[in-house]
Amino acid sequence: MALRLHNTLTGSKDVFEPLERGHVGMYTCGPTVWNFAHVGNLRAFLFYDLLRRHLHVAGHRVVHVMNLTDIDDRILDQAMHANKTIAEYVKPYASAFFEDMAALRAQQAEHYPRATDHIPDMVAMISALLEHEHAYVADGDVYFRIASFPAYGALSHLDRGGLRAGARVAADKYDKESVSDFALWKKAQPEDERIGAAWDAPFGRGRPGWHIECSAMAKRYLGATFDLHCGGIDLMFPHHENEIAQSEAANHKPFARVWLHSEHLAEATGEKMSKSAGGFTTLRDLIAAGHDPLSVRFFLIANAHYRSRIRLSTDALHAAAEQVRRLRDFADRLRRSTPAQGEDEALLQRISEVRNGYREALDDDLNLPYGVGLVFELLREANAALDGDRVGERGLSELRALIDDVDAHLDIVSADEPGLADEVERLIAEREAARAARDFDRADAIREELRRRGIALEDSKEGVRWKRVPAAAR
Ligand code: AMP
Ligand code: ZN
């Protein structure tokens, strides 16, 4: 089955074909580094990661661009208060972003452009817009003239007539021609100079507006027209609508072909998680509360489809941790199992169905939760078959292949503490030797050490077996 993605532009799930066969250019709106990313932001970033990973699974090469917004009004305010330049102010938050992404095992994008490193690209684009009268200067600021771009609103399916008529009424309160016109460039204020937030431009010294940075950086790294553009749903309007207007008006070429938007993560109370509103939870908060970043990863990508809203809750995180544990346990069990003599044909058939079903779920607009559900059902059957010594060479290798398929997206099994299995096996052998030598103190000490590390031992006919214990039972 071909990969189908829900395109906000068409409002339907469409078969995805890149412009150039086997090669995908993808732009994703990244963090504004005025503070730590909250778990809602991280949901969006892990959605990008899931998409990127599945594009790889589907056989594409991907050039993924994720910007860092290192200049905006909030950054200016905070830097001014902290008496720092904007570059000094954002530095720790940019580092924190990369740390969080690594802890969550997000794959690295090919490019992480920063807005302040691309001012000349933005200036060039604004100059082109001024030249063609898609933009105008008002009191030193430069605005985009929405009335000059009739396709405005196509992404968010806005009623354009209403937008403009309504806008005209209130327009005289502003220097802008219309309230919905947005700033491309803001005139430098004296205090902007002190914090390193002003640049020269033919239309006057100042700083870029937020929307123009994504248009300019997308063009720099992916060209005027490219395959995919993603962001959280709150960015669809006006940010993405504005990006389309600026880019298409300046380049005279279509901008992104397919737009994907991920839904929000809400606080446990149901309220939107938002940095500006004050109430927000960071990955650091969750780690301090004892959660494993990979349970957070599982919760954010595998609990619900990316287009449905989810709520952050301790229960949901614990449930995710339990699923991570089950999957890892199963992978460990496969690693240790010796093949049975015969094969269980019905089981082989089921594994093949589940492998196909999993792939189809992902091809169906990245329905990871559905695919993972299929796999968990099979784990129950496969565990029973392993208990009954009914899994032969082929069964084991098919099951391992299934775990690899799932881990291409989840990345929680191979991320398991490297060398843990070897270390546990070594300690078990040492404990057996201690028992044989009747050194029971040493044997008990080893069992206790393993218990502390979340490993329980169990005597079975094949010798000592081990498994992970849920955190709550430790
Ligand atoms: P920002 O750092 O505010 O520029 O946002 C970075 C990304 O996080 C954008 O794609 C936003 O759409 C997304 N985002 C912001 N708040 C939430 C939320 N509560 N849930 C999910 N995504 C969000
Ligand atoms: Zn953007």
Short mmCIF file of C-alpha atoms in Angstrom, two decimals, residues 15-471:
data_model
loop_
_atom_site.label_atom_id
_atom_site.label_comp_id
_atom_site.label_asym_id
_atom_site.label_seq_id
_atom_site.Cartn_x
_atom_site.Cartn_y
_atom_site.Cartn_z
CA VAL A 15 -1.04 9.38 -1.61
CA PHE A 16 2.32 10.98 -0.96
CA GLU A 17 4.69 11.32 -3.90
CA PRO A 18 7.76 13.52 -3.54
CA LEU A 19 8.74 15.93 -6.30
CA GLU A 20 11.87 13.98 -6.94
CA ARG A 21 11.55 10.22 -6.69
CA GLY A 22 12.98 8.81 -3.46
CA HIS A 23 14.01 12.21 -2.14
CA VAL A 24 11.96 14.25 0.32
CA GLY A 25 12.54 17.85 1.40
CA MET A 26 10.82 18.61 4.69
CA TYR A 27 10.59 21.82 6.69
CA THR A 28 9.36 21.71 10.28
CA CYS A 29 8.80 24.73 12.51
CA GLY A 30 11.16 24.39 15.44
CA PRO A 31 11.41 25.87 18.91
CA THR A 32 11.42 29.49 19.92
CA VAL A 33 14.34 29.34 22.30
CA TRP A 34 13.14 31.89 24.83
CA ASN A 35 12.62 29.18 27.47
CA PHE A 36 12.72 25.39 27.87
CA ALA A 37 10.54 23.47 25.45
CA HIS A 38 7.40 22.17 27.13
CA VAL A 39 6.03 18.68 26.60
CA GLY A 40 3.50 20.04 24.10
CA ASN A 41 6.30 21.43 21.94
CA LEU A 42 8.06 18.10 22.27
CA ARG A 43 4.95 16.34 21.02
CA ALA A 44 5.20 18.35 17.81
CA PHE A 45 8.93 17.66 17.50
CA LEU A 46 8.44 13.91 18.03
CA PHE A 47 5.69 13.93 15.45
CA TYR A 48 8.27 15.32 12.99
CA ASP A 49 10.61 12.53 14.08
CA LEU A 50 7.95 9.88 13.48
CA LEU A 51 7.25 11.25 10.02
CA ARG A 52 10.94 11.40 9.19
CA ARG A 53 11.48 7.82 10.36
CA HIS A 54 8.55 6.49 8.39
CA LEU A 55 9.71 8.27 5.25
CA HIS A 56 12.97 6.38 5.68
CA VAL A 57 11.07 3.10 6.18
CA ALA A 58 9.15 3.90 2.98
CA GLY A 59 12.46 4.13 1.15
CA HIS A 60 12.98 7.89 0.84
CA ARG A 61 16.06 9.93 1.52
CA VAL A 62 15.06 12.90 3.64
CA VAL A 63 16.47 16.38 3.97
CA HIS A 64 14.88 17.63 7.15
CA VAL A 65 15.16 21.28 8.17
CA MET A 66 14.12 22.46 11.62
CA ASN A 67 14.61 26.11 12.43
CA LEU A 68 15.48 27.65 15.77
CA THR A 69 13.68 30.94 16.32
CA ASP A 70 16.30 32.91 18.21
CA ILE A 71 14.71 36.32 17.79
CA ASP A 72 11.16 37.32 18.65
CA ASP A 73 9.33 39.68 21.00
CA ARG A 74 9.53 37.35 23.99
CA ILE A 75 13.27 36.85 23.52
CA LEU A 76 13.76 40.62 23.26
CA ASP A 77 11.80 41.23 26.47
CA GLN A 78 13.62 38.56 28.41
CA ALA A 79 17.07 39.53 27.16
CA MET A 80 16.39 43.14 28.08
CA HIS A 81 15.34 42.17 31.59
CA ALA A 82 18.31 39.88 32.02
CA ASN A 83 20.62 42.60 30.66
CA LYS A 84 22.05 40.22 28.07
CA THR A 85 22.36 40.22 24.30
CA ILE A 86 19.78 38.01 22.62
CA ALA A 87 22.60 35.63 21.60
CA GLU A 88 23.70 35.23 25.23
CA TYR A 89 20.14 34.92 26.41
CA VAL A 90 19.06 32.09 24.06
CA LYS A 91 22.24 30.02 24.34
CA PRO A 92 21.26 27.80 27.31
CA TYR A 93 17.77 27.24 25.91
CA ALA A 94 19.10 26.21 22.52
CA SER A 95 21.41 23.71 24.25
CA ALA A 96 18.53 22.46 26.39
CA PHE A 97 16.50 21.86 23.25
CA PHE A 98 19.19 19.62 21.77
CA GLU A 99 19.60 17.79 25.08
CA ASP A 100 15.87 17.12 25.29
CA MET A 101 15.75 15.87 21.72
CA ALA A 102 18.66 13.51 22.39
CA ALA A 103 17.06 12.23 25.61
CA LEU A 104 13.90 11.52 23.62
CA ARG A 105 15.91 9.81 20.88
CA ALA A 106 14.67 12.10 18.14
CA GLN A 107 16.83 11.64 15.06
CA GLN A 108 18.92 14.64 14.09
CA ALA A 109 17.63 16.86 11.31
CA GLU A 110 20.02 17.62 8.45
CA HIS A 111 19.86 21.37 9.18
CA TYR A 112 19.02 23.44 12.26
CA PRO A 113 19.17 26.97 10.85
CA ARG A 114 18.90 29.89 13.25
CA ALA A 115 16.98 32.98 12.28
CA THR A 116 19.76 35.42 13.21
CA ASP A 117 22.17 33.60 10.88
CA HIS A 118 19.86 34.21 7.90
CA ILE A 119 19.05 37.91 8.04
CA PRO A 120 20.41 38.56 4.50
CA ASP A 121 18.04 35.91 3.08
CA MET A 122 15.12 37.60 4.82
CA VAL A 123 16.20 41.05 3.65
CA ALA A 124 16.40 39.78 0.07
CA MET A 125 12.92 38.29 0.27
CA ILE A 126 11.42 41.44 1.78
CA SER A 127 13.10 43.54 -0.93
CA ALA A 128 11.49 41.36 -3.61
CA LEU A 129 8.09 41.75 -1.93
CA LEU A 130 8.48 45.55 -1.76
CA GLU A 131 9.51 45.69 -5.37
CA HIS A 132 6.35 43.90 -6.49
CA GLU A 133 4.13 45.85 -4.11
CA HIS A 134 3.25 42.85 -2.02
CA ALA A 135 4.72 44.84 0.86
CA TYR A 136 4.82 48.48 1.99
CA VAL A 137 6.65 50.59 4.53
CA ALA A 138 4.63 52.27 7.28
CA ASP A 139 6.43 54.38 9.86
CA GLY A 140 9.69 52.44 9.41
CA ASP A 141 8.06 49.00 9.69
CA VAL A 142 7.47 46.81 6.64
CA TYR A 143 4.15 44.97 6.24
CA PHE A 144 2.92 42.29 3.90
CA ARG A 145 -0.13 43.47 1.94
CA ILE A 146 -2.59 40.60 2.23
CA ALA A 147 -4.93 42.20 -0.31
CA SER A 148 -2.19 41.63 -2.92
CA PHE A 149 -2.36 37.87 -2.47
CA PRO A 150 -5.81 36.59 -3.46
CA ALA A 151 -5.06 32.97 -2.47
CA TYR A 152 -4.62 34.03 1.16
CA GLY A 153 -6.50 31.66 3.50
CA ALA A 154 -6.33 28.55 1.29
CA LEU A 155 -4.53 26.48 3.92
CA SER A 156 -6.82 27.19 6.83
CA HIS A 157 -9.86 27.38 4.53
CA LEU A 158 -10.59 30.88 5.73
CA ASP A 159 -13.45 32.96 4.46
CA ARG A 160 -11.26 35.50 2.69
CA GLY A 161 -14.02 37.96 1.94
CA GLY A 162 -14.91 38.13 5.61
CA LEU A 163 -11.31 38.48 6.63
CA ARG A 164 -10.74 41.52 4.46
CA ALA A 165 -14.02 43.26 4.97
CA GLY A 166 -13.81 42.82 8.74
CA ALA A 167 -10.24 43.95 8.65
CA ARG A 168 -10.95 47.23 6.89
CA VAL A 169 -13.26 48.43 9.62
CA ALA A 170 -10.59 48.37 12.29
CA ALA A 171 -7.70 49.30 10.06
CA ASP A 172 -7.53 52.97 10.89
CA LYS A 173 -6.29 52.22 14.40
CA TYR A 174 -3.06 51.00 12.87
CA ASP A 175 -0.35 52.25 10.55
CA LYS A 176 -1.09 49.17 8.53
CA GLU A 177 -3.46 49.31 5.58
CA SER A 178 -5.40 46.38 7.02
CA VAL A 179 -5.31 44.78 10.46
CA SER A 180 -4.51 41.39 9.04
CA ASP A 181 -1.41 42.69 7.26
CA PHE A 182 1.53 41.38 9.18
CA ALA A 183 5.01 42.68 9.91
CA LEU A 184 7.90 41.51 7.78
CA TRP A 185 10.37 43.89 9.39
CA LYS A 186 10.20 45.99 12.54
CA LYS A 187 12.00 49.28 12.86
CA ALA A 188 14.92 49.18 15.33
CA GLN A 189 14.23 50.72 18.74
CA PRO A 190 17.17 52.25 20.65
CA GLU A 191 17.14 49.39 23.20
CA ASP A 192 17.30 46.77 20.41
CA GLU A 193 20.83 47.98 19.63
CA ARG A 194 22.03 47.26 23.15
CA ILE A 195 20.91 43.61 23.01
CA GLY A 196 22.22 42.93 19.50
CA ALA A 197 18.81 42.78 17.86
CA ALA A 198 19.13 45.22 14.95
CA TRP A 199 20.42 44.82 11.39
CA ASP A 200 20.88 47.09 8.40
CA ALA A 201 18.54 46.77 5.45
CA PRO A 202 17.80 48.95 2.39
CA PHE A 203 14.38 49.71 3.90
CA GLY A 204 15.80 50.74 7.26
CA ARG A 205 17.60 49.32 10.27
CA GLY A 206 15.51 46.79 12.20
CA ARG A 207 14.76 43.17 12.84
CA PRO A 208 12.71 40.52 11.05
CA GLY A 209 9.16 39.51 11.90
CA TRP A 210 8.62 35.91 12.90
CA HIS A 211 6.90 34.62 9.75
CA ILE A 212 9.52 35.71 7.25
CA GLU A 213 12.25 33.63 8.87
CA CYS A 214 10.64 30.30 7.98
CA SER A 215 9.99 31.43 4.39
CA ALA A 216 13.59 32.54 3.95
CA MET A 217 15.20 29.52 5.61
CA ALA A 218 12.96 26.99 3.84
CA LYS A 219 13.99 28.53 0.51
CA ARG A 220 17.67 28.57 1.46
CA TYR A 221 17.79 24.84 2.32
CA LEU A 222 15.00 23.30 0.24
CA GLY A 223 14.37 25.68 -2.67
CA ALA A 224 11.21 27.61 -3.54
CA THR A 225 9.03 24.49 -3.89
CA PHE A 226 9.45 21.45 -1.67
CA ASP A 227 7.52 18.43 -0.42
CA LEU A 228 6.48 18.68 3.19
CA HIS A 229 5.91 21.41 5.74
CA CYS A 230 4.85 20.56 9.29
CA GLY A 231 3.99 22.25 12.54
CA GLY A 232 1.64 22.13 15.47
CA ILE A 233 -1.98 22.97 14.68
CA ASP A 234 -1.71 26.43 16.30
CA LEU A 235 0.75 27.43 13.58
CA MET A 236 -1.65 26.78 10.70
CA PHE A 237 -3.10 30.25 11.06
CA PRO A 238 -1.69 32.79 10.77
CA HIS A 239 1.93 31.59 10.73
CA HIS A 240 1.73 29.06 7.91
CA GLU A 241 -0.79 31.06 5.95
CA ASN A 242 1.65 33.98 6.11
CA GLU A 243 4.60 31.81 5.10
CA ILE A 244 2.69 30.71 1.99
CA ALA A 245 1.73 34.28 1.08
CA GLN A 246 5.26 35.67 1.47
CA SER A 247 6.98 32.79 -0.27
CA GLU A 248 4.66 32.49 -3.24
CA ALA A 249 4.46 36.25 -3.73
CA ALA A 250 8.26 36.59 -3.60
CA ASN A 251 9.24 33.45 -5.53
CA HIS A 252 6.39 33.26 -8.08
CA LYS A 253 6.42 29.52 -7.46
CA PRO A 254 4.31 27.24 -5.31
CA PHE A 255 5.63 26.80 -1.76
CA ALA A 256 5.25 23.52 0.21
CA ARG A 257 3.15 20.86 -1.55
CA VAL A 258 1.89 18.97 1.48
CA TRP A 259 1.13 20.42 4.93
CA LEU A 260 0.86 18.31 8.04
CA HIS A 261 -0.34 19.60 11.41
CA SER A 262 -0.16 17.80 14.72
CA GLU A 263 -2.69 18.28 17.49
CA HIS A 264 -2.05 19.72 20.87
CA LEU A 265 -1.07 18.21 24.12
CA ALA A 266 -3.19 19.53 26.96
CA GLU A 267 -2.42 19.74 30.65
CA ALA A 268 -4.10 17.10 32.84
CA THR A 269 -6.77 19.72 33.55
CA GLY A 270 -7.61 19.87 29.84
CA GLU A 271 -6.09 23.30 29.45
CA LYS A 272 -3.80 23.96 26.53
CA MET A 273 -0.17 23.73 27.51
CA SER A 274 1.42 27.03 26.72
CA LYS A 275 4.58 28.80 27.71
CA SER A 276 3.03 32.22 27.51
CA ALA A 277 0.10 31.19 29.72
CA GLY A 278 2.63 30.21 32.40
CA GLY A 279 1.44 26.68 33.16
CA PHE A 280 3.67 24.20 31.41
CA THR A 281 5.60 21.01 32.05
CA THR A 282 9.07 20.37 30.66
CA LEU A 283 10.85 17.08 30.05
CA ARG A 284 13.12 18.03 32.95
CA ASP A 285 10.09 18.25 35.26
CA LEU A 286 8.98 14.78 34.20
CA ILE A 287 12.45 13.29 34.65
CA ALA A 288 12.68 14.87 38.10
CA ALA A 289 9.33 13.23 38.92
CA GLY A 290 10.88 9.85 38.08
CA HIS A 291 9.68 9.30 34.50
CA ASP A 292 11.92 7.70 31.91
CA PRO A 293 12.31 9.94 28.82
CA LEU A 294 11.54 6.95 26.64
CA SER A 295 8.19 6.42 28.38
CA VAL A 296 7.53 10.07 27.58
CA ARG A 297 8.51 9.37 23.99
CA PHE A 298 6.19 6.38 23.82
CA PHE A 299 3.35 8.36 25.38
CA LEU A 300 3.78 11.27 22.95
CA ILE A 301 3.91 9.27 19.72
CA ALA A 302 2.24 5.91 20.34
CA ASN A 303 -0.63 6.65 22.69
CA ALA A 304 -2.78 8.58 20.27
CA HIS A 305 -2.73 9.47 16.60
CA TYR A 306 -0.88 12.71 15.89
CA ARG A 307 -4.11 14.38 14.79
CA SER A 308 -5.94 13.84 18.05
CA ARG A 309 -5.59 15.85 21.20
CA ILE A 310 -4.06 14.21 24.21
CA ARG A 311 -3.76 15.07 27.88
CA LEU A 312 -0.66 14.71 29.93
CA SER A 313 -1.27 12.58 33.03
CA THR A 314 0.76 10.51 35.42
CA ASP A 315 -1.45 7.50 34.72
CA ALA A 316 -0.91 7.78 30.99
CA LEU A 317 2.86 8.03 31.52
CA HIS A 318 2.83 4.98 33.77
CA ALA A 319 0.81 3.04 31.20
CA ALA A 320 3.36 4.03 28.55
CA ALA A 321 6.21 2.91 30.81
CA GLU A 322 4.51 -0.46 31.22
CA GLN A 323 4.22 -0.88 27.45
CA VAL A 324 7.86 0.04 26.98
CA ARG A 325 8.78 -2.55 29.59
CA ARG A 326 6.66 -5.28 27.94
CA LEU A 327 8.16 -4.67 24.56
CA ARG A 328 11.72 -4.70 25.90
CA ASP A 329 11.05 -7.84 27.92
CA PHE A 330 9.74 -9.54 24.86
CA ALA A 331 12.78 -8.49 22.82
CA ASP A 332 15.05 -9.83 25.59
CA ARG A 333 13.13 -13.06 25.64
CA LEU A 334 13.58 -13.48 21.89
CA ARG A 335 17.28 -12.82 22.23
CA ARG A 336 17.62 -15.58 24.82
CA SER A 337 15.26 -18.15 23.32
CA THR A 338 16.55 -21.29 21.67
CA PRO A 339 14.47 -22.45 18.71
CA ALA A 340 11.96 -25.27 19.16
CA GLN A 341 12.16 -28.30 16.84
CA GLY A 342 9.00 -27.64 14.86
CA GLU A 343 7.14 -24.51 13.75
CA ASP A 344 3.64 -23.43 14.67
CA GLU A 345 2.16 -22.64 11.25
CA ALA A 346 -0.77 -20.71 12.68
CA LEU A 347 1.62 -18.49 14.63
CA LEU A 348 3.78 -17.89 11.55
CA GLN A 349 0.65 -16.85 9.72
CA ARG A 350 -0.32 -14.45 12.52
CA ILE A 351 3.14 -12.88 12.62
CA SER A 352 2.99 -12.24 8.91
CA GLU A 353 -0.47 -10.66 9.22
CA VAL A 354 0.69 -8.42 12.04
CA ARG A 355 3.83 -7.34 10.20
CA ASN A 356 1.69 -6.36 7.20
CA GLY A 357 -0.96 -4.74 9.39
CA TYR A 358 1.67 -2.69 11.22
CA ARG A 359 3.15 -1.39 8.00
CA GLU A 360 -0.29 -0.57 6.60
CA ALA A 361 -1.18 1.33 9.77
CA LEU A 362 1.91 3.50 9.41
CA ASP A 363 1.26 4.02 5.72
CA ASP A 364 -2.22 5.16 6.68
CA ASP A 365 -1.28 8.66 7.83
CA LEU A 366 1.18 7.39 10.46
CA ASN A 367 -1.30 5.46 12.57
CA LEU A 368 1.32 4.23 15.01
CA PRO A 369 -1.12 3.66 17.93
CA TYR A 370 -3.14 1.24 15.82
CA GLY A 371 -0.03 -0.57 14.60
CA VAL A 372 1.38 -0.86 18.10
CA GLY A 373 -1.99 -2.23 19.29
CA LEU A 374 -1.74 -5.06 16.73
CA VAL A 375 1.75 -5.86 17.93
CA PHE A 376 0.78 -5.99 21.60
CA GLU A 377 -2.03 -8.42 20.82
CA LEU A 378 0.46 -10.66 19.09
CA LEU A 379 2.93 -10.47 22.00
CA ARG A 380 0.41 -12.25 24.20
CA GLU A 381 0.08 -15.10 21.69
CA ALA A 382 3.81 -15.26 21.04
CA ASN A 383 4.62 -15.38 24.76
CA ALA A 384 2.22 -18.29 25.16
CA ALA A 385 3.83 -20.05 22.20
CA LEU A 386 7.29 -19.50 23.72
CA ASP A 387 6.04 -20.90 27.04
CA GLY A 388 4.83 -23.99 25.17
CA ASP A 389 8.11 -24.35 23.26
CA ARG A 390 6.28 -23.95 19.93
CA VAL A 391 8.50 -21.30 18.28
CA GLY A 392 11.09 -22.61 15.85
CA GLU A 393 13.94 -20.93 13.98
CA ARG A 394 11.65 -19.20 11.51
CA GLY A 395 9.19 -18.07 14.15
CA LEU A 396 11.97 -16.50 16.19
CA SER A 397 13.47 -14.70 13.26
CA GLU A 398 10.07 -13.41 12.08
CA LEU A 399 9.32 -12.14 15.57
CA ARG A 400 12.71 -10.42 15.76
CA ALA A 401 12.02 -8.81 12.39
CA LEU A 402 8.68 -7.55 13.69
CA ILE A 403 10.36 -5.99 16.72
CA ASP A 404 12.84 -4.30 14.39
CA ASP A 405 9.95 -2.95 12.28
CA VAL A 406 8.33 -1.44 15.36
CA ASP A 407 11.58 -0.13 16.75
CA ALA A 408 12.27 1.74 13.50
CA HIS A 409 9.59 4.15 14.77
CA LEU A 410 9.54 3.71 18.53
CA ASP A 411 13.28 3.36 19.10
CA ILE A 412 12.87 2.05 22.62
CA VAL A 413 14.23 -1.47 22.28
CA SER A 414 17.59 -0.82 20.69
CA ALA A 415 17.88 2.18 23.01
CA ASP A 416 17.72 -0.19 25.94
CA GLU A 417 20.65 0.26 28.31
CA PRO A 418 23.49 -0.84 26.08
CA GLY A 419 25.12 -4.02 27.34
CA LEU A 420 22.46 -4.57 30.00
CA ALA A 421 21.68 -8.10 28.85
CA ASP A 422 25.38 -9.07 28.84
CA GLU A 423 25.90 -7.51 32.23
CA VAL A 424 22.91 -9.35 33.70
CA GLU A 425 24.05 -12.65 32.20
CA ARG A 426 27.51 -12.11 33.67
CA LEU A 427 26.08 -11.42 37.14
CA ILE A 428 23.84 -14.48 36.92
CA ALA A 429 26.80 -16.69 36.03
CA GLU A 430 28.76 -15.19 38.92
CA ARG A 431 25.84 -15.91 41.25
CA GLU A 432 25.63 -19.50 40.05
CA ALA A 433 29.34 -19.93 40.71
CA ALA A 434 28.94 -18.41 44.19
CA ARG A 435 26.09 -20.79 44.93
CA ALA A 436 28.10 -23.77 43.72
CA ALA A 437 30.89 -22.68 46.07
CA ARG A 438 28.26 -22.32 48.86
CA ASP A 439 29.07 -18.59 49.15
CA PHE A 440 25.43 -17.69 49.80
CA ASP A 441 26.20 -14.17 51.05
CA ARG A 442 27.74 -13.33 47.69
CA ALA A 443 24.88 -15.01 45.82
CA ASP A 444 22.30 -13.00 47.79
CA ALA A 445 24.24 -9.79 47.30
CA ILE A 446 24.13 -10.32 43.53
CA ARG A 447 20.39 -11.05 43.56
CA GLU A 448 19.90 -7.83 45.58
CA GLU A 449 22.00 -5.78 43.19
CA LEU A 450 19.96 -7.05 40.25
CA ARG A 451 16.75 -6.30 42.10
CA ARG A 452 17.89 -2.72 42.63
CA ARG A 453 18.44 -2.45 38.90
CA GLY A 454 14.93 -3.69 38.23
CA ILE A 455 15.78 -7.28 37.32
CA ALA A 456 14.08 -10.27 38.93
CA LEU A 457 15.47 -13.82 38.78
CA GLU A 458 13.39 -16.91 38.38
CA ASP A 459 14.50 -20.55 38.41
CA SER A 460 13.21 -22.56 35.46
CA LYS A 461 13.96 -25.86 33.81
CA GLU A 462 16.34 -24.07 31.40
CA GLY A 463 18.25 -22.62 34.34
CA VAL A 464 17.95 -19.12 35.81
CA ARG A 465 15.76 -16.70 33.83
CA TRP A 466 15.54 -12.98 34.34
CA LYS A 467 13.01 -10.32 33.59
CA ARG A 468 12.38 -6.66 34.22
CA VAL A 469 10.13 -5.69 37.08
CA PRO A 470 7.65 -2.82 36.69
CA ALA A 471 8.99 0.24 38.50
#
